[in-house]
Short mmCIF file of C-alpha atoms in Angstrom, two decimals:
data_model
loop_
_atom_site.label_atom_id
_atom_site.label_comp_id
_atom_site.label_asym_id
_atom_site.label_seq_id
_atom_site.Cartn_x
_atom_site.Cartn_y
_atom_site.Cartn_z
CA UNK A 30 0.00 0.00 0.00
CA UNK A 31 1.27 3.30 -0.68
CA UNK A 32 1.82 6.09 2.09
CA UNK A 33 2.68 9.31 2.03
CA UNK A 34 4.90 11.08 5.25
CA UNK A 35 4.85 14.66 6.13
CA UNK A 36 7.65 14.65 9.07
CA UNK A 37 6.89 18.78 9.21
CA UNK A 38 3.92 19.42 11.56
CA UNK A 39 4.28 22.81 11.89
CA UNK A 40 6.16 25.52 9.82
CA UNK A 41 6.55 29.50 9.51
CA UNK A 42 7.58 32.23 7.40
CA UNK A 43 7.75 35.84 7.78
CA UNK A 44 4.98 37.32 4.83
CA UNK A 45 7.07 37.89 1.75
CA UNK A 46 9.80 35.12 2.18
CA UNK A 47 9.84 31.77 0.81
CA UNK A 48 8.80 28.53 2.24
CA UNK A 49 9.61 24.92 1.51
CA UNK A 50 7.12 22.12 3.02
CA UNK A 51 8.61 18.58 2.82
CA UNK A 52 6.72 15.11 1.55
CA UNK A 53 8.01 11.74 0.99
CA UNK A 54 5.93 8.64 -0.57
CA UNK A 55 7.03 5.12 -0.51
CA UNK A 56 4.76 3.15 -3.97
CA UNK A 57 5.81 0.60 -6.13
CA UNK A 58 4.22 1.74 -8.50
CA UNK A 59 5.72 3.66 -11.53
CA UNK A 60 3.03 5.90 -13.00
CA UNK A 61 0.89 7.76 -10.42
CA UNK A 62 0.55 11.76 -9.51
CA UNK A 63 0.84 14.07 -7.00
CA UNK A 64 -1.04 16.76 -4.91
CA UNK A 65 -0.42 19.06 -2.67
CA UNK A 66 -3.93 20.36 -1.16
CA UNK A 67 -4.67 23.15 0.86
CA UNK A 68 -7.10 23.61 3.60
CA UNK A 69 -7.52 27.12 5.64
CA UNK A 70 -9.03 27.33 9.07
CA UNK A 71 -13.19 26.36 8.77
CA UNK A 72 -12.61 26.19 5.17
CA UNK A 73 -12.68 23.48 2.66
CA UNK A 74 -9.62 21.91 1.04
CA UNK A 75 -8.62 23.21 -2.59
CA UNK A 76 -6.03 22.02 -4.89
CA UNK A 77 -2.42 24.17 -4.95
CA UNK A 78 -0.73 22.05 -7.65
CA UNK A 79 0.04 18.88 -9.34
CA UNK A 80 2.19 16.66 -10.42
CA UNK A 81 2.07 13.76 -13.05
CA UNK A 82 4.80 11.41 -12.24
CA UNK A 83 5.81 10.76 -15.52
CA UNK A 84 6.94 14.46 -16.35
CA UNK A 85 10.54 15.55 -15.34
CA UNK A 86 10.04 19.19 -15.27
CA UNK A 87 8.27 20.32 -12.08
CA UNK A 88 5.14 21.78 -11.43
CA UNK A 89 4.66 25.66 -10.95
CA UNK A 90 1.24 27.67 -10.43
CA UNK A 91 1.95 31.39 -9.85
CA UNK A 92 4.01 31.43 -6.81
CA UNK A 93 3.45 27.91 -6.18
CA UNK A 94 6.08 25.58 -7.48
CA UNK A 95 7.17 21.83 -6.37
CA UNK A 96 10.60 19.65 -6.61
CA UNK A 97 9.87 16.03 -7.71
CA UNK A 98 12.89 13.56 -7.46
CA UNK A 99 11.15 10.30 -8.33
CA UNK A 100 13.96 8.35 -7.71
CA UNK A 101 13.94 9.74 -3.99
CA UNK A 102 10.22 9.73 -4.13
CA UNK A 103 10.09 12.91 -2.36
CA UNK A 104 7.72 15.87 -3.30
CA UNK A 105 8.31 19.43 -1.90
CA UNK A 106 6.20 22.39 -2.27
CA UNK A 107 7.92 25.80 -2.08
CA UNK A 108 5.97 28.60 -1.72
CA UNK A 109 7.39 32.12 -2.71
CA UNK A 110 6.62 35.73 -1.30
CA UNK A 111 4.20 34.03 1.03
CA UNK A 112 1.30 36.31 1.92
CA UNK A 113 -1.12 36.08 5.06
CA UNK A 114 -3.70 33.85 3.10
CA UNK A 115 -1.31 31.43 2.25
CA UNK A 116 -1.71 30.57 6.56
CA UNK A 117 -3.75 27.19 6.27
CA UNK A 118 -2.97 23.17 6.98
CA UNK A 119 -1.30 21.99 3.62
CA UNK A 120 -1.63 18.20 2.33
CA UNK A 121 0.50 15.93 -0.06
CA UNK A 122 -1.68 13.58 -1.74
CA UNK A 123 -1.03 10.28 -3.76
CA UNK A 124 -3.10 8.92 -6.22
CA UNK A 125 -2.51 5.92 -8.21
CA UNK A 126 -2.65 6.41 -11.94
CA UNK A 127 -4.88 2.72 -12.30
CA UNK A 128 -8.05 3.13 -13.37
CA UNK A 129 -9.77 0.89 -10.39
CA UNK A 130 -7.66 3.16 -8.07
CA UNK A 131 -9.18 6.08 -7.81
CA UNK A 132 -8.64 7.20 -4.00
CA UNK A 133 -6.16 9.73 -2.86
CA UNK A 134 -3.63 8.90 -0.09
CA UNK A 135 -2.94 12.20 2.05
CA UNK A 136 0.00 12.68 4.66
CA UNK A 137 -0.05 14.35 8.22
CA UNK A 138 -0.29 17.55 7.01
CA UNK A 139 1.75 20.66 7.90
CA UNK A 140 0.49 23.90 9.57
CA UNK A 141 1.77 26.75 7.86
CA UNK A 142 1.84 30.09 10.05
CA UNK A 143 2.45 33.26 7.99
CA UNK A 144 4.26 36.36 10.52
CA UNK A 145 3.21 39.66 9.29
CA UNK B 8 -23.60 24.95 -9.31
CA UNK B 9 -21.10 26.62 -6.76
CA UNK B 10 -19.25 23.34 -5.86
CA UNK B 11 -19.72 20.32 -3.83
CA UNK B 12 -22.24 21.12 -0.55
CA UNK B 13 -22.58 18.67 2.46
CA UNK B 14 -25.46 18.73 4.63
CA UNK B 15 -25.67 19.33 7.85
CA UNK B 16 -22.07 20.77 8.31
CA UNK B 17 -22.49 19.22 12.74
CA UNK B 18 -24.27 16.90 13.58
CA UNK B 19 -24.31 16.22 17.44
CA UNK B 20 -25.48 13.16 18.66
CA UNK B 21 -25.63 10.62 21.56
CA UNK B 22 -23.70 7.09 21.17
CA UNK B 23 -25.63 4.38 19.76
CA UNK B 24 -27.52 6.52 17.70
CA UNK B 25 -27.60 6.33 14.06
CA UNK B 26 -26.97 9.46 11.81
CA UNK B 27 -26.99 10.37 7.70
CA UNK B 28 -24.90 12.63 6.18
CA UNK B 29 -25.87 14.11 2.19
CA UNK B 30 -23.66 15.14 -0.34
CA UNK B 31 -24.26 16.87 -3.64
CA UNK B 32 -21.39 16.48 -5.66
CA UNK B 33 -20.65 19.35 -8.77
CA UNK B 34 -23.63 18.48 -11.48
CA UNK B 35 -21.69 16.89 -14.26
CA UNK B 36 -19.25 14.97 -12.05
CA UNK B 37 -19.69 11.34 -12.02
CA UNK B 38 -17.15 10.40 -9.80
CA UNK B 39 -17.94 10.89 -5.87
CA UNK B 40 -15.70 10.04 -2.70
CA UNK B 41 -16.20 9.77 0.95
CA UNK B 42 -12.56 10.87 3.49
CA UNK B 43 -12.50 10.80 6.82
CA UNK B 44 -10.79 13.23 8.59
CA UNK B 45 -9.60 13.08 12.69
CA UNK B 46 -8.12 16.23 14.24
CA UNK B 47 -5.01 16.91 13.35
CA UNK B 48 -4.74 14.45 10.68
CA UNK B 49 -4.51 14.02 7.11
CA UNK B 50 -8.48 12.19 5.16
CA UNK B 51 -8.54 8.72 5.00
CA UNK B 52 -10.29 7.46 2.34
CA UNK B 53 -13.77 5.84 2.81
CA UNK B 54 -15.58 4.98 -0.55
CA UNK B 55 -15.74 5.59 -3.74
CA UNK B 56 -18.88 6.08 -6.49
CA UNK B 57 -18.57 5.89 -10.27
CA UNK B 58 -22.21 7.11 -11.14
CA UNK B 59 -24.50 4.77 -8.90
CA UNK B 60 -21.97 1.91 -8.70
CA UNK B 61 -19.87 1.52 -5.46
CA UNK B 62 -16.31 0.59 -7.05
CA UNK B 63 -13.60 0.63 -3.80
CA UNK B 64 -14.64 0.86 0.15
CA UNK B 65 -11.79 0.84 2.65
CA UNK B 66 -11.63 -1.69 5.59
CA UNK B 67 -11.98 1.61 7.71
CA UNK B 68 -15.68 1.22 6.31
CA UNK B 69 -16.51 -0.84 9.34
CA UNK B 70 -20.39 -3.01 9.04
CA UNK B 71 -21.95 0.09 11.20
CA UNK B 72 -21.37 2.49 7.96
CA UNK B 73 -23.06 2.41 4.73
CA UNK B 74 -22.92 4.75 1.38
CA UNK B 75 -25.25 5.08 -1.13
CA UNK B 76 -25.45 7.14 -4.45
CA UNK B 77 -28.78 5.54 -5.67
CA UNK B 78 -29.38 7.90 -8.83
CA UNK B 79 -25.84 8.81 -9.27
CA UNK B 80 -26.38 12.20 -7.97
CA UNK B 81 -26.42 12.72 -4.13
CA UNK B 82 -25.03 10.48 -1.71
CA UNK B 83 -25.53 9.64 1.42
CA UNK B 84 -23.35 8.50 4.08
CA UNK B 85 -24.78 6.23 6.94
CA UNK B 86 -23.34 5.54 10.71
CA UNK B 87 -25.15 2.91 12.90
CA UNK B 88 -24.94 2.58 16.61
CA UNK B 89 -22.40 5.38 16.48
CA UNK B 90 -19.13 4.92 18.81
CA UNK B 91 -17.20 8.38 20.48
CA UNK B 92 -14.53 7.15 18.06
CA UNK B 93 -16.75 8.03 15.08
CA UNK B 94 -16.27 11.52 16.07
CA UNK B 95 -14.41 13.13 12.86
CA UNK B 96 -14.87 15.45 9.78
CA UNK B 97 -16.61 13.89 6.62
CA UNK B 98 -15.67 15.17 3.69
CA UNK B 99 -17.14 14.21 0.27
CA UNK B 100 -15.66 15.26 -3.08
CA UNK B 101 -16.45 14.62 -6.36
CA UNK B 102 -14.61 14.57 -10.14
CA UNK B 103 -15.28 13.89 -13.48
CA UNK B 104 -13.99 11.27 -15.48
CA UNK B 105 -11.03 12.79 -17.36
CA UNK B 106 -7.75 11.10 -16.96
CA UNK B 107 -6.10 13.45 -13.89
CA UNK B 108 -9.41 14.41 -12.25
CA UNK B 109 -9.16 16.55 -9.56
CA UNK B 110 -11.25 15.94 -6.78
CA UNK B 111 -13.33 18.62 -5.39
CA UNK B 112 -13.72 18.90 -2.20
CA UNK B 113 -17.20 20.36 0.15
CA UNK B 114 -16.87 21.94 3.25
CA UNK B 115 -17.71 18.42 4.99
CA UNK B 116 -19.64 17.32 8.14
CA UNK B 117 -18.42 17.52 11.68
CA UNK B 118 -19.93 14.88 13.69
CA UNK B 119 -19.52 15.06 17.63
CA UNK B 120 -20.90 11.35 18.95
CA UNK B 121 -21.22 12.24 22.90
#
């Protein structure tokens, strides 16, 4: 079964710096993607960015970009001139890429905390 | 449509009683999931609906819970004899059938089992 590890519970960032949140993922699988989700205080979880496992170059959306090493199977989100609504839990997510697996495997979670 | 909505957002409720949760997925999205989520942790995955056919349920899915999507529209989400420990956030989402669907997620159901 595949898992997904988020060994960050809790990280900060002055407003305007940059942020890295960690993931790791342990499959056996070859073809899958990957999420990283985004859920604010009382608020429901939206999608930051993906990642299909079988493209090298890595994600970006806006300020929003990701470092895939497949071989490592590790999947880091870096978030750039953070601003206060960035504050929220964040989620890395693994889905299989079969057909008959449609379910998403989430991590921990980290709490990001933005300093003004 | 303004997204996925889940109805009620708490539900409070004595143990042993038995409680329903509804979804209503985004119209054209045939695809519809069930999560679990505990406080301070990441969803678990509960079930899964293509249209009105149940395709994948989790062993977390114990015999007390049942899902249904009879018209493959709304679901509903079941609890029997609820337990303290079935105190969590259910969250449904739904997708469409494309081949990286993203799941859409509602604002989910809090359920306090006193």
């Amino acid at each position: 079964a595949q898992t997904v590890t988020q060994s960050q519970p809790e990280m900060s960032v002055q407003e305007a710096e940059t942020v890295t949140l960690s993931c790791t993922y342990d499959t056996s699988e070859s073809d899958y993607y990957l999420f990283w989700y985004k859920q604010p205080p009382s608020r429901q979880m939206i999608l930051v960015i993906r990642q299909e496992a079988y493209k090298q170059q890595n994600a970006t959306e806006n300020r929003f970009s990701v470092n895939f090493q497949k071989a490592a199977k590790s999947f880091s989100l870096k978030i750039s001139d953070s601003q206060l609504g960035d504050a929220a839990m964040y989620f890395c997510a693994y889905r299989s890429d079969n057909q008959g697996a449609q379910k998403l495997v989430f991590g921990q979670g980290t709490r990001l905390t933005i300093n003004p | 449509d303004t997204g996925v909505s889940q109805n009620p957002r708490h539900k409070i409720t004595k143990r042993g009683q038995n409680v329903t949760f509804r979804c209503d997925p985004i119209s054209e999205h045939n695809r519809l999931y069930w999560y679990r989520q505990t406080l301070g942790q990441g969803p678990e995955f509960l079930t899964y609906f293509q249209n009105e056919a149940q395709l994948e349920k989790s062993r977390l899915l114990s015999d007390r819970f049942s899902a249904e999507r009879p018209k493959g529209s709304f679901s509903t989400l079941e609890i029997q004899r609820t337990e303290q420990g079935d105190s969590a956030m259910y969250l449904c989402a739904s997708s469409s059938w494309t081949a990286v669907d993203e799941q859409f997620f509602g604002p989910g159901t809090r359920l306090t089992v006193l």
